[in-house]
Amino acid sequence: MTAARVIETNEGIQSELTAEIFDEFAKGMRDKGWNGVAEMIASGIYGGDILEIGPGPGYVGLELAKRVKLNSFTGCEISPAMIQIAEKNAREYGIEACYVEGNGMNMPFSDNAFDCVISNGSLHEWESPVLVFNEIYRVLRPGGRYCITDMRRDIGFFKQSMIYLSTKPKEIRPGFLSSLHAAYTKGEMQELLRNSRLCDGMVKEDFMGLSITGEIKKY
Ligand SMILES: C[S@@+](CC[C@H](N)C(=O)[O-])C[C@H]1O[C@@H](n2cnc3c(N)ncnc32)[C@H](O)[C@@H]1O
């Protein structure tokens, strides 16, 4: 049986030191090509005006931005410490990205502002995924696409131990476990989606995570 979900944080990654350690971890994942960008493109994320929710240090969105036909790139991030790092990384990539401090549950953007919304590894931290899903619906244009990826809690002890031991730097390992314990299962995610405006979103399981994808139908 899968253990009950344990909330990790309702305020994102706020400390500067944690943000720097996370940057080192995320850069390592980027260098290994483990960032989910290919899956996002395969799911229909095509470019245009893109919004990323919870970009953290930014590598996932920046790698995607390199590969699609971009009109604009915006990040909505709750942590000022992460925004500073993402802005530095975007400059290094030579990509014009605008990172805005905000909460995915109540985003500072007008209706129908974006063509695509992406998010990786942030969902398990959202205080109310349903509110964020409703916001994704609101800010996407008709025909807009979304792809949200995250860990899943029910990967089992063997995979958990394997990932724990290979996670670098070592300081991030307790954070990996707390994130995993806060992550959702496919069934829980389907139930949350049913109660939101993304009710026809598709949830898929993979080796260690979940993806939620779909297209917005309005009017
Ligand atoms: C585990 S990190 C993942 C960062 C990045 N997406 C990646 O894959 O490397 C989660 C990020 O989501 C941010 N976050 C958490 N809750 C948020 C919310 N409600 N709105 C916006 N950002 C949020 C955190 O501050 C953190 O930067």
mmCIF file with all atom_site columns, C-alpha atoms in Angstrom, residues 65-174:
data_model
loop_
_atom_site.group_PDB
_atom_site.id
_atom_site.type_symbol
_atom_site.label_atom_id
_atom_site.label_alt_id
_atom_site.label_comp_id
_atom_site.label_asym_id
_atom_site.label_entity_id
_atom_site.label_seq_id
_atom_site.pdbx_PDB_ins_code
_atom_site.Cartn_x
_atom_site.Cartn_y
_atom_site.Cartn_z
_atom_site.occupancy
_atom_site.B_iso_or_equiv
_atom_site.pdbx_formal_charge
_atom_site.auth_seq_id
_atom_site.auth_comp_id
_atom_site.auth_asym_id
_atom_site.auth_atom_id
_atom_site.pdbx_PDB_model_num
ATOM 1   C CA . ALA A 1 65  ? 12.938 27.459 -25.408 1.00 0.00 ? 65  ALA A CA 1
ATOM 2   C CA . LYS A 1 66  ? 16.046 26.453 -27.411 1.00 0.00 ? 66  LYS A CA 1
ATOM 3   C CA . ARG A 1 67  ? 14.094 23.757 -29.248 1.00 0.00 ? 67  ARG A CA 1
ATOM 4   C CA . VAL A 1 68  ? 10.769 25.379 -30.184 1.00 0.00 ? 68  VAL A CA 1
ATOM 5   C CA . LYS A 1 69  ? 9.651  28.387 -32.208 1.00 0.00 ? 69  LYS A CA 1
ATOM 6   C CA . LEU A 1 70  ? 9.332  30.893 -29.397 1.00 0.00 ? 70  LEU A CA 1
ATOM 7   C CA . ASN A 1 71  ? 7.486  34.185 -29.347 1.00 0.00 ? 71  ASN A CA 1
ATOM 8   C CA . SER A 1 72  ? 7.994  34.945 -25.657 1.00 0.00 ? 72  SER A CA 1
ATOM 9   C CA . PHE A 1 73  ? 9.035  33.074 -22.520 1.00 0.00 ? 73  PHE A CA 1
ATOM 10  C CA . THR A 1 74  ? 7.659  33.872 -19.056 1.00 0.00 ? 74  THR A CA 1
ATOM 11  C CA . GLY A 1 75  ? 8.245  32.134 -15.726 1.00 0.00 ? 75  GLY A CA 1
ATOM 12  C CA . CYS A 1 76  ? 5.947  32.425 -12.696 1.00 0.00 ? 76  CYS A CA 1
ATOM 13  C CA . GLU A 1 77  ? 7.990  31.597 -9.585  1.00 0.00 ? 77  GLU A CA 1
ATOM 14  C CA . ILE A 1 78  ? 7.097  32.023 -5.919  1.00 0.00 ? 78  ILE A CA 1
ATOM 15  C CA . SER A 1 79  ? 10.714 32.274 -4.696  1.00 0.00 ? 79  SER A CA 1
ATOM 16  C CA . PRO A 1 80  ? 12.759 35.478 -5.239  1.00 0.00 ? 80  PRO A CA 1
ATOM 17  C CA . ALA A 1 81  ? 15.977 33.490 -4.579  1.00 0.00 ? 81  ALA A CA 1
ATOM 18  C CA . MET A 1 82  ? 15.121 31.151 -7.462  1.00 0.00 ? 82  MET A CA 1
ATOM 19  C CA . ILE A 1 83  ? 14.224 34.060 -9.748  1.00 0.00 ? 83  ILE A CA 1
ATOM 20  C CA . GLN A 1 84  ? 17.702 35.550 -9.289  1.00 0.00 ? 84  GLN A CA 1
ATOM 21  C CA . ILE A 1 85  ? 19.310 32.259 -10.305 1.00 0.00 ? 85  ILE A CA 1
ATOM 22  C CA . ALA A 1 86  ? 16.930 31.749 -13.265 1.00 0.00 ? 86  ALA A CA 1
ATOM 23  C CA . GLU A 1 87  ? 17.667 35.262 -14.558 1.00 0.00 ? 87  GLU A CA 1
ATOM 24  C CA . LYS A 1 88  ? 21.416 34.596 -14.404 1.00 0.00 ? 88  LYS A CA 1
ATOM 25  C CA . ASN A 1 89  ? 20.971 31.256 -16.204 1.00 0.00 ? 89  ASN A CA 1
ATOM 26  C CA . ALA A 1 90  ? 18.748 32.805 -18.915 1.00 0.00 ? 90  ALA A CA 1
ATOM 27  C CA . ARG A 1 91  ? 21.460 35.425 -19.578 1.00 0.00 ? 91  ARG A CA 1
ATOM 28  C CA . GLU A 1 92  ? 24.004 32.604 -19.965 1.00 0.00 ? 92  GLU A CA 1
ATOM 29  C CA . TYR A 1 93  ? 21.670 30.812 -22.419 1.00 0.00 ? 93  TYR A CA 1
ATOM 30  C CA . GLY A 1 94  ? 21.191 34.094 -24.309 1.00 0.00 ? 94  GLY A CA 1
ATOM 31  C CA . ILE A 1 95  ? 17.413 33.686 -24.018 1.00 0.00 ? 95  ILE A CA 1
ATOM 32  C CA . GLU A 1 96  ? 15.152 36.610 -23.264 1.00 0.00 ? 96  GLU A CA 1
ATOM 33  C CA . ALA A 1 97  ? 13.033 35.255 -20.436 1.00 0.00 ? 97  ALA A CA 1
ATOM 34  C CA . CYS A 1 98  ? 10.862 37.230 -18.054 1.00 0.00 ? 98  CYS A CA 1
ATOM 35  C CA . TYR A 1 99  ? 10.603 35.726 -14.557 1.00 0.00 ? 99  TYR A CA 1
ATOM 36  C CA . VAL A 1 100 ? 7.752  37.124 -12.509 1.00 0.00 ? 100 VAL A CA 1
ATOM 37  C CA . GLU A 1 101 ? 7.341  36.616 -8.769  1.00 0.00 ? 101 GLU A CA 1
ATOM 38  C CA . GLY A 1 102 ? 3.937  35.031 -8.266  1.00 0.00 ? 102 GLY A CA 1
ATOM 39  C CA . ASN A 1 103 ? 1.953  32.052 -7.068  1.00 0.00 ? 103 ASN A CA 1
ATOM 40  C CA . GLY A 1 104 ? 0.572  29.580 -9.605  1.00 0.00 ? 104 GLY A CA 1
ATOM 41  C CA . MET A 1 105 ? -2.700 29.638 -7.661  1.00 0.00 ? 105 MET A CA 1
ATOM 42  C CA . ASN A 1 106 ? -3.310 33.294 -8.544  1.00 0.00 ? 106 ASN A CA 1
ATOM 43  C CA . MET A 1 107 ? -1.117 34.338 -11.444 1.00 0.00 ? 107 MET A CA 1
ATOM 44  C CA . PRO A 1 108 ? -0.454 37.972 -12.364 1.00 0.00 ? 108 PRO A CA 1
ATOM 45  C CA . PHE A 1 109 ? -1.369 37.465 -16.042 1.00 0.00 ? 109 PHE A CA 1
ATOM 46  C CA . SER A 1 110 ? -4.422 38.367 -18.092 1.00 0.00 ? 110 SER A CA 1
ATOM 47  C CA . ASP A 1 111 ? -6.840 35.774 -19.509 1.00 0.00 ? 111 ASP A CA 1
ATOM 48  C CA . ASN A 1 112 ? -5.798 34.072 -22.785 1.00 0.00 ? 112 ASN A CA 1
ATOM 49  C CA . ALA A 1 113 ? -2.207 35.357 -22.523 1.00 0.00 ? 113 ALA A CA 1
ATOM 50  C CA . PHE A 1 114 ? -0.287 32.185 -23.482 1.00 0.00 ? 114 PHE A CA 1
ATOM 51  C CA . ASP A 1 115 ? -0.145 29.424 -26.107 1.00 0.00 ? 115 ASP A CA 1
ATOM 52  C CA . CYS A 1 116 ? 1.554  26.801 -23.914 1.00 0.00 ? 116 CYS A CA 1
ATOM 53  C CA . VAL A 1 117 ? 2.039  26.208 -20.180 1.00 0.00 ? 117 VAL A CA 1
ATOM 54  C CA . ILE A 1 118 ? 4.695  23.894 -18.798 1.00 0.00 ? 118 ILE A CA 1
ATOM 55  C CA . SER A 1 119 ? 5.808  22.916 -15.321 1.00 0.00 ? 119 SER A CA 1
ATOM 56  C CA . ASN A 1 120 ? 8.231  20.323 -13.988 1.00 0.00 ? 120 ASN A CA 1
ATOM 57  C CA . GLY A 1 121 ? 8.795  19.163 -10.409 1.00 0.00 ? 121 GLY A CA 1
ATOM 58  C CA . SER A 1 122 ? 6.686  21.916 -8.855  1.00 0.00 ? 122 SER A CA 1
ATOM 59  C CA . LEU A 1 123 ? 3.185  20.381 -8.661  1.00 0.00 ? 123 LEU A CA 1
ATOM 60  C CA . HIS A 1 124 ? 3.861  18.476 -5.421  1.00 0.00 ? 124 HIS A CA 1
ATOM 61  C CA . GLU A 1 125 ? 4.578  21.840 -3.733  1.00 0.00 ? 125 GLU A CA 1
ATOM 62  C CA . TRP A 1 126 ? 1.346  23.561 -4.782  1.00 0.00 ? 126 TRP A CA 1
ATOM 63  C CA . GLU A 1 127 ? -0.977 24.180 -1.867  1.00 0.00 ? 127 GLU A CA 1
ATOM 64  C CA . SER A 1 128 ? -3.988 23.630 -4.158  1.00 0.00 ? 128 SER A CA 1
ATOM 65  C CA . PRO A 1 129 ? -3.298 21.946 -7.508  1.00 0.00 ? 129 PRO A CA 1
ATOM 66  C CA . VAL A 1 130 ? -6.969 22.529 -8.462  1.00 0.00 ? 130 VAL A CA 1
ATOM 67  C CA . LEU A 1 131 ? -6.524 26.317 -8.161  1.00 0.00 ? 131 LEU A CA 1
ATOM 68  C CA . VAL A 1 132 ? -3.367 26.161 -10.303 1.00 0.00 ? 132 VAL A CA 1
ATOM 69  C CA . PHE A 1 133 ? -5.149 23.988 -12.913 1.00 0.00 ? 133 PHE A CA 1
ATOM 70  C CA . ASN A 1 134 ? -7.972 26.565 -13.061 1.00 0.00 ? 134 ASN A CA 1
ATOM 71  C CA . GLU A 1 135 ? -5.398 29.307 -13.536 1.00 0.00 ? 135 GLU A CA 1
ATOM 72  C CA . ILE A 1 136 ? -3.735 27.357 -16.358 1.00 0.00 ? 136 ILE A CA 1
ATOM 73  C CA . TYR A 1 137 ? -7.130 27.126 -18.069 1.00 0.00 ? 137 TYR A CA 1
ATOM 74  C CA . ARG A 1 138 ? -7.695 30.867 -17.611 1.00 0.00 ? 138 ARG A CA 1
ATOM 75  C CA . VAL A 1 139 ? -4.315 32.081 -18.954 1.00 0.00 ? 139 VAL A CA 1
ATOM 76  C CA . LEU A 1 140 ? -4.215 29.704 -21.948 1.00 0.00 ? 140 LEU A CA 1
ATOM 77  C CA . ARG A 1 141 ? -5.773 30.688 -25.262 1.00 0.00 ? 141 ARG A CA 1
ATOM 78  C CA . PRO A 1 142 ? -8.322 28.384 -26.913 1.00 0.00 ? 142 PRO A CA 1
ATOM 79  C CA . GLY A 1 143 ? -6.300 25.554 -28.472 1.00 0.00 ? 143 GLY A CA 1
ATOM 80  C CA . GLY A 1 144 ? -3.468 26.186 -25.984 1.00 0.00 ? 144 GLY A CA 1
ATOM 81  C CA . ARG A 1 145 ? -1.491 23.204 -24.700 1.00 0.00 ? 145 ARG A CA 1
ATOM 82  C CA . TYR A 1 146 ? -0.217 22.279 -21.259 1.00 0.00 ? 146 TYR A CA 1
ATOM 83  C CA . CYS A 1 147 ? 2.258  19.716 -19.960 1.00 0.00 ? 147 CYS A CA 1
ATOM 84  C CA . ILE A 1 148 ? 2.881  19.329 -16.229 1.00 0.00 ? 148 ILE A CA 1
ATOM 85  C CA . THR A 1 149 ? 5.402  16.762 -15.066 1.00 0.00 ? 149 THR A CA 1
ATOM 86  C CA . ASP A 1 150 ? 6.364  15.667 -11.568 1.00 0.00 ? 150 ASP A CA 1
ATOM 87  C CA . MET A 1 151 ? 7.468  12.718 -9.478  1.00 0.00 ? 151 MET A CA 1
ATOM 88  C CA . ARG A 1 152 ? 4.956  10.146 -8.266  1.00 0.00 ? 152 ARG A CA 1
ATOM 89  C CA . ARG A 1 153 ? 4.861  8.856  -4.708  1.00 0.00 ? 153 ARG A CA 1
ATOM 90  C CA . ASP A 1 154 ? 4.248  5.184  -5.512  1.00 0.00 ? 154 ASP A CA 1
ATOM 91  C CA . ILE A 1 155 ? 7.515  4.330  -7.306  1.00 0.00 ? 155 ILE A CA 1
ATOM 92  C CA . GLY A 1 156 ? 8.357  1.714  -4.687  1.00 0.00 ? 156 GLY A CA 1
ATOM 93  C CA . PHE A 1 157 ? 11.288 1.234  -2.336  1.00 0.00 ? 157 PHE A CA 1
ATOM 94  C CA . PHE A 1 158 ? 13.772 -0.128 -4.896  1.00 0.00 ? 158 PHE A CA 1
ATOM 95  C CA . LYS A 1 159 ? 13.510 2.807  -7.314  1.00 0.00 ? 159 LYS A CA 1
ATOM 96  C CA . GLN A 1 160 ? 13.396 5.242  -4.409  1.00 0.00 ? 160 GLN A CA 1
ATOM 97  C CA . SER A 1 161 ? 16.670 3.880  -3.002  1.00 0.00 ? 161 SER A CA 1
ATOM 98  C CA . MET A 1 162 ? 18.315 3.824  -6.426  1.00 0.00 ? 162 MET A CA 1
ATOM 99  C CA . ILE A 1 163 ? 17.398 7.454  -7.123  1.00 0.00 ? 163 ILE A CA 1
ATOM 100 C CA . TYR A 1 164 ? 18.270 8.548  -3.575  1.00 0.00 ? 164 TYR A CA 1
ATOM 101 C CA . LEU A 1 165 ? 21.783 7.126  -3.803  1.00 0.00 ? 165 LEU A CA 1
ATOM 102 C CA . SER A 1 166 ? 22.450 8.582  -7.253  1.00 0.00 ? 166 SER A CA 1
ATOM 103 C CA . THR A 1 167 ? 21.138 12.075 -6.416  1.00 0.00 ? 167 THR A CA 1
ATOM 104 C CA . LYS A 1 168 ? 23.878 14.704 -6.378  1.00 0.00 ? 168 LYS A CA 1
ATOM 105 C CA . PRO A 1 169 ? 24.901 16.832 -4.584  1.00 0.00 ? 169 PRO A CA 1
ATOM 106 C CA . LYS A 1 170 ? 24.293 14.719 -1.463  1.00 0.00 ? 170 LYS A CA 1
ATOM 107 C CA . GLU A 1 171 ? 22.790 17.699 0.397   1.00 0.00 ? 171 GLU A CA 1
ATOM 108 C CA . ILE A 1 172 ? 19.738 17.476 -1.874  1.00 0.00 ? 172 ILE A CA 1
ATOM 109 C CA . ARG A 1 173 ? 18.893 13.881 -0.867  1.00 0.00 ? 173 ARG A CA 1
ATOM 110 C CA . PRO A 1 174 ? 16.643 14.730 2.135   1.00 0.00 ? 174 PRO A CA 1
#
